[in-house]
Coordinates of C-alpha atoms in Angstrom, one line a residue:
X1 CA 0.0 0.0 0.0
X2 CA 1.4 3.4 -1.0
X3 CA 0.4 6.6 0.7
X4 CA 1.0 9.7 -1.3
X5 CA 1.7 12.9 0.7
X6 CA -0.5 15.9 0.0
X7 CA 1.0 18.2 -2.6
X8 CA 0.6 21.9 -2.1
X9 CA 1.1 22.4 -5.9
X10 CA -1.6 20.1 -7.3
X11 CA -4.6 22.1 -6.4
X12 CA -6.3 19.1 -4.6
X13 CA -5.4 16.5 -2.0
X14 CA -4.6 12.9 -2.4
X15 CA -5.2 11.9 1.2
X16 CA -6.4 8.3 0.8
X17 CA -4.2 5.3 0.3
X18 CA -3.4 4.3 -3.3
X19 CA -4.2 0.6 -2.7
X20 CA -3.2 -0.7 -6.2
X21 CA 0.1 -2.4 -6.7
X22 CA 2.7 -0.3 -8.5
X23 CA 5.4 -1.8 -10.8
X24 CA 8.4 0.2 -12.1
X25 CA 9.4 -0.3 -15.7
X26 CA 13.1 -1.0 -16.2
X27 CA 15.1 -1.4 -19.4
X28 CA 18.4 -2.8 -20.3
X29 CA 20.4 0.4 -20.1
X30 CA 19.8 1.0 -16.4
X31 CA 22.8 1.3 -14.1
X32 CA 23.2 -1.0 -11.1
X33 CA 22.9 1.9 -8.7
X34 CA 19.6 3.0 -10.2
X35 CA 18.4 -0.6 -10.3
X36 CA 19.0 -1.1 -6.7
X37 CA 17.4 2.2 -5.9
X38 CA 14.2 1.1 -7.6
X39 CA 14.2 -2.3 -5.9
X40 CA 14.7 -0.7 -2.5
X41 CA 11.7 1.6 -2.9
X42 CA 9.0 0.4 -0.5
X43 CA 6.3 2.0 -2.6
X44 CA 6.6 -0.5 -5.5
X45 CA 5.4 -4.1 -5.6
X46 CA 8.0 -5.1 -8.2
X47 CA 9.4 -4.3 -11.6
X48 CA 8.3 -4.7 -15.2
X49 CA 11.4 -5.7 -17.1
X50 CA 11.6 -5.0 -20.8
X51 CA 14.4 -6.8 -22.6
X52 CA 15.0 -7.2 -26.3
X53 CA 14.9 -10.7 -27.8
X54 CA 18.2 -9.9 -29.4
X55 CA 19.8 -9.5 -26.0
X56 CA 18.6 -12.9 -24.8
X57 CA 19.2 -14.7 -28.1
X58 CA 22.2 -12.8 -29.7
X59 CA 23.1 -15.6 -32.2
X60 CA 21.1 -18.4 -33.7
X61 CA 21.0 -21.3 -31.1
X62 CA 22.9 -19.2 -28.7
X63 CA 21.1 -17.9 -25.5
X64 CA 22.2 -15.5 -22.8
X65 CA 19.7 -15.1 -20.0
X66 CA 22.2 -13.5 -17.5
X67 CA 20.4 -10.1 -17.7
X68 CA 17.1 -11.7 -16.8
X69 CA 18.5 -13.9 -14.0
X70 CA 20.1 -10.8 -12.5
X71 CA 16.7 -9.1 -12.3
X72 CA 15.1 -12.2 -10.8
X73 CA 17.9 -12.5 -8.2
X74 CA 17.4 -8.9 -7.1
X75 CA 13.7 -9.3 -7.0
X76 CA 14.0 -12.3 -4.7
X77 CA 16.5 -10.5 -2.6
X78 CA 14.2 -7.5 -2.1
X79 CA 11.0 -9.6 -1.9
X80 CA 9.6 -8.1 -5.1
X81 CA 7.8 -9.5 -8.1
X82 CA 8.7 -9.4 -11.8
X83 CA 6.6 -8.7 -15.0
X84 CA 8.5 -9.8 -18.0
X85 CA 8.2 -8.4 -21.5
X86 CA 10.5 -9.8 -24.2
X87 CA 10.5 -7.2 -27.0
X88 CA 10.5 -8.4 -30.6
X89 CA 9.8 -6.0 -33.5
X90 CA 12.8 -3.6 -33.7
X91 CA 14.5 -5.6 -30.9
X92 CA 14.5 -8.9 -32.8
X93 CA 17.9 -10.5 -33.4
X94 CA 20.0 -9.4 -36.4
X95 CA 20.6 -13.0 -37.4
X96 CA 17.0 -13.4 -38.5
X97 CA 17.9 -11.3 -41.6
X98 CA 20.0 -14.1 -42.9
X99 CA 17.4 -16.8 -42.2
X100 CA 14.7 -16.1 -44.8
X101 CA 12.6 -13.8 -42.5
X102 CA 10.6 -11.1 -44.3
X103 CA 10.7 -7.5 -43.1
X104 CA 8.6 -4.4 -43.2
X105 CA 9.8 -0.8 -43.0
X106 CA 8.6 2.5 -41.5
X107 CA 9.8 5.8 -39.9
X108 CA 9.6 5.4 -36.2
X109 CA 8.9 8.3 -33.8
X110 CA 8.4 8.2 -30.0
X111 CA 8.8 11.2 -27.7
X112 CA 7.1 9.7 -24.7
X113 CA 9.7 7.2 -23.6
X114 CA 12.3 7.6 -26.3
X115 CA 14.4 10.5 -27.6
X116 CA 11.8 11.8 -30.1
X117 CA 14.0 11.3 -33.2
X118 CA 12.5 10.1 -36.5
X119 CA 14.4 6.9 -37.3
X120 CA 14.2 4.6 -40.3
X121 CA 13.2 1.3 -38.8
X122 CA 12.5 -2.3 -39.8
X123 CA 11.2 -5.4 -38.2
X124 CA 10.1 -8.9 -39.1
X125 CA 6.6 -9.2 -40.5
X126 CA 4.8 -10.7 -37.4
X127 CA 3.0 -13.5 -39.3
X128 CA 6.1 -14.5 -41.3
X129 CA 6.3 -18.3 -40.8
X130 CA 10.1 -18.3 -40.3
X131 CA 9.9 -15.5 -37.7
X132 CA 7.1 -17.2 -35.8
X133 CA 9.1 -20.5 -35.8
X134 CA 12.3 -18.9 -34.5
X135 CA 10.4 -17.0 -31.8
X136 CA 8.5 -20.1 -30.6
X137 CA 11.9 -21.9 -30.3
X138 CA 13.2 -19.1 -28.2
X139 CA 10.1 -19.2 -25.9
X140 CA 10.8 -22.9 -25.2
X141 CA 14.2 -21.9 -24.0
X142 CA 12.8 -19.0 -22.0
X143 CA 10.4 -21.4 -20.3
X144 CA 13.3 -23.2 -18.6
X145 CA 14.2 -20.0 -16.8
X146 CA 10.6 -19.1 -16.0
X147 CA 9.9 -22.6 -14.6
X148 CA 12.8 -22.5 -12.2
X149 CA 11.9 -18.9 -11.0
X150 CA 8.1 -19.2 -11.2
X151 CA 7.4 -17.9 -7.7
X152 CA 9.2 -14.6 -8.5
X153 CA 7.0 -13.8 -11.6
X154 CA 3.9 -11.8 -11.3
X155 CA 3.1 -11.8 -15.0
X156 CA 4.5 -12.3 -18.5
X157 CA 3.7 -10.1 -21.4
X158 CA 2.3 -11.7 -24.6
X159 CA 4.6 -10.4 -27.3
X160 CA 5.6 -11.1 -30.9
X161 CA 2.5 -9.9 -32.8
X162 CA 3.3 -6.3 -33.7
X163 CA 6.1 -4.6 -35.5
X164 CA 7.4 -1.8 -33.2
X165 CA 8.2 -3.6 -30.0
X166 CA 6.1 -6.8 -30.5
X167 CA 3.8 -5.7 -27.7
X168 CA 0.7 -3.7 -28.4
X169 CA -1.9 -5.0 -30.9
X170 CA -1.2 -2.3 -33.4
X171 CA 0.6 -1.9 -36.7
X172 CA 2.7 1.2 -37.2
X173 CA 3.7 2.0 -40.8
X174 CA 2.4 3.7 -43.9
X175 CA -0.7 2.6 -45.7
X176 CA 1.5 1.7 -48.7
X177 CA 3.6 -0.5 -46.5
X178 CA 0.4 -2.2 -45.1
X179 CA -0.5 -3.0 -48.7
X180 CA 2.9 -4.2 -49.6
X181 CA 3.1 -6.7 -46.7
X182 CA -0.5 -7.8 -47.5
X183 CA -1.9 -6.8 -44.1
X184 CA -5.5 -7.6 -43.3
X185 CA -7.3 -7.8 -40.0
X186 CA -8.1 -11.5 -40.3
X187 CA -4.5 -12.5 -40.9
X188 CA -3.2 -10.2 -38.2
X189 CA -5.8 -11.2 -35.5
X190 CA -5.4 -14.9 -36.2
X191 CA -1.7 -14.6 -35.7
X192 CA -2.1 -13.0 -32.4
X193 CA -4.5 -15.8 -31.4
X194 CA -1.8 -18.4 -32.2
X195 CA 0.7 -16.4 -30.1
X196 CA -1.8 -16.2 -27.2
X197 CA -2.3 -19.9 -27.3
X198 CA 1.4 -20.6 -27.4
X199 CA 2.2 -18.3 -24.4
X200 CA -0.7 -19.9 -22.5
X201 CA 0.6 -23.4 -23.2
X202 CA 4.2 -22.6 -22.3
X203 CA 3.4 -20.6 -19.1
X204 CA 0.3 -22.2 -17.7
X205 CA 0.7 -21.1 -14.1
X206 CA 1.6 -17.4 -14.6
X207 CA -0.7 -14.5 -15.3
X208 CA -0.4 -13.2 -18.9
X209 CA -1.1 -9.7 -20.2
X210 CA -2.1 -8.5 -23.6
X211 CA -1.6 -4.9 -24.5
X212 CA -4.4 -3.6 -26.8
X213 CA -4.3 -0.8 -29.3
X214 CA -6.3 0.5 -32.2
X215 CA -3.8 2.1 -34.6
X216 CA -3.2 0.5 -38.1
X217 CA -1.4 2.7 -40.6
X218 CA -3.4 5.9 -40.9
X219 CA -6.6 4.5 -39.5
X220 CA -8.0 3.5 -36.1
X221 CA -10.0 0.4 -35.6
X222 CA -11.3 -1.5 -32.6
X223 CA -11.9 -4.6 -34.7
X224 CA -8.8 -6.6 -33.9
X225 CA -8.6 -5.5 -30.2
X226 CA -12.2 -6.4 -29.5
X227 CA -11.9 -9.8 -31.1
X228 CA -8.8 -10.6 -29.1
X229 CA -10.3 -9.4 -25.8
X230 CA -13.3 -11.6 -26.4
X231 CA -11.0 -14.5 -27.3
X232 CA -9.0 -14.1 -24.1
X233 CA -12.1 -13.8 -22.0
X234 CA -13.8 -16.9 -23.5
X235 CA -10.8 -19.2 -23.7
X236 CA -8.6 -18.0 -20.8
X237 CA -11.0 -16.5 -18.2
X238 CA -9.1 -14.5 -15.6
X239 CA -5.7 -15.9 -16.8
X240 CA -5.1 -13.0 -19.2
X241 CA -5.4 -9.4 -18.2
X242 CA -5.9 -6.7 -20.8
X243 CA -3.4 -3.8 -20.7
X244 CA -3.6 -0.2 -21.9
X245 CA -0.1 1.3 -22.3
X246 CA -1.2 4.9 -23.0
X247 CA -2.7 5.7 -19.6
X248 CA -2.6 9.4 -18.7
X249 CA -4.1 11.9 -16.4
X250 CA -5.3 13.8 -19.5
X251 CA -9.0 14.2 -20.0
X252 CA -9.0 12.1 -23.2
X253 CA -8.4 8.9 -21.3
X254 CA -12.0 8.5 -20.2
X255 CA -15.1 6.7 -21.3
X256 CA -16.2 7.7 -24.7
X257 CA -12.6 7.6 -26.1
X258 CA -12.2 4.7 -28.6
X259 CA -8.9 3.5 -27.1
X260 CA -9.8 4.0 -23.5
X261 CA -13.1 2.2 -23.9
X262 CA -11.3 -1.0 -24.8
X263 CA -10.2 -1.4 -21.2
X264 CA -12.7 0.8 -19.3
X265 CA -15.6 -1.4 -20.4
X266 CA -13.9 -4.4 -18.6
X267 CA -14.0 -5.3 -14.9
X268 CA -11.2 -3.3 -13.2
X269 CA -9.6 -6.4 -11.7
X270 CA -9.0 -7.7 -15.3
X271 CA -7.1 -4.7 -16.6
X272 CA -3.6 -3.3 -16.3
X273 CA -2.6 0.3 -16.8
X274 CA 0.8 1.7 -17.9
X275 CA 1.9 5.3 -17.7
X276 CA 2.0 6.8 -21.2
X277 CA 5.2 8.7 -20.6
X278 CA 8.2 9.4 -18.3
X279 CA 6.7 12.2 -16.3
X280 CA 10.0 13.3 -14.7
X281 CA 11.3 14.1 -18.1
X282 CA 8.2 15.1 -20.1
X283 CA 6.0 16.7 -17.5
X284 CA 5.6 17.7 -13.8
X285 CA 5.2 16.0 -10.4
X286 CA 1.7 17.5 -10.3
X287 CA 0.7 15.7 -13.5
X288 CA 2.3 12.5 -12.2
X289 CA 0.2 12.8 -9.0
X290 CA -3.0 13.3 -11.0
X291 CA -2.2 10.2 -13.0
X292 CA -1.7 8.2 -9.8
X293 CA -5.0 9.6 -8.4
X294 CA -6.8 8.7 -11.6
X295 CA -5.5 5.2 -11.4
X296 CA -6.6 4.9 -7.8
X297 CA -10.1 5.7 -8.9
X298 CA -10.1 3.1 -11.8
X299 CA -8.5 0.4 -9.5
X300 CA -6.7 -1.8 -12.1
X301 CA -5.0 -5.1 -11.1
X302 CA -1.8 -3.0 -11.1
X303 CA -0.2 0.1 -12.5
X304 CA 3.1 0.4 -14.3
X305 CA 5.1 3.6 -14.1
X306 CA 8.5 4.3 -15.6
X307 CA 11.6 3.6 -13.5
X308 CA 13.0 7.0 -14.3
X309 CA 10.1 8.5 -12.3
X310 CA 11.1 6.4 -9.3
X311 CA 14.8 7.3 -9.7
X312 CA 13.8 11.0 -9.9
X313 CA 11.8 10.6 -6.7
X314 CA 8.4 11.3 -8.2
X315 CA 7.0 8.3 -6.3
X316 CA 8.5 9.3 -2.9
X317 CA 6.0 10.1 -0.1
X318 CA 7.8 13.4 0.7
X319 CA 8.5 15.9 -2.1

């Protein structure tokens, strides 16, 4: 349970307990000092660890899980839990390019948690059969680590179905590129279903999360997300939680917004929220507090915030 001190700058008081579990998102470039600072913070339940598939599987048939086992060891030491997200998409191994895997291309831009530069990017086409086969082989090896450390995991992110990071159920590229790779909602959604089934088979005793989205090229559509939500609910009741990774204190994230409605229509215990940005870099502590307060009203299964906000003391009870 995390108690947030009243802020004199926010214009309102957050005087009640924020009773939802909070996880801090950490990535591969974090220093040991900052890593330990996050794990020592009593306000967090654990960490959400994002790691590129390329880091864990740098060469074909060569696996290096040392970075993951380091996180699991620290979590056990500090009595914390771990959410794991293995990133595919742009973070897929380079060796795939020499193994008959087909790629798509786009100009990538993210100023929420990345530098905000426009970068020419490429990633395997998620339904490419060779890509799917290699990723499934990797997941079998990952299972060995997960099974040994099962008690330390809170959840595992279902990944592999999208092109940017493999996580959210979207497809970021130009409409011309959508046409070139022969994208259609049936093919895209069915591939996600196969991925969901595979994760569920490999990790039967751990909660899974699926991050929904509605962006496809220049259009927005709830078609795929709604079908996948229904699929998860019907086939894997309470095993898979639906995540929204663009949660914000801003007014647009409320009922009536097409994206927000995908999760807000569900029971709160079945959803996960993730902060849309690193507030300590992009915004103010006041906005961060408003985001926490809004999450406390929605009451998701847990809330994920960026580790940088913990390091910069935005989560501390005394400002």
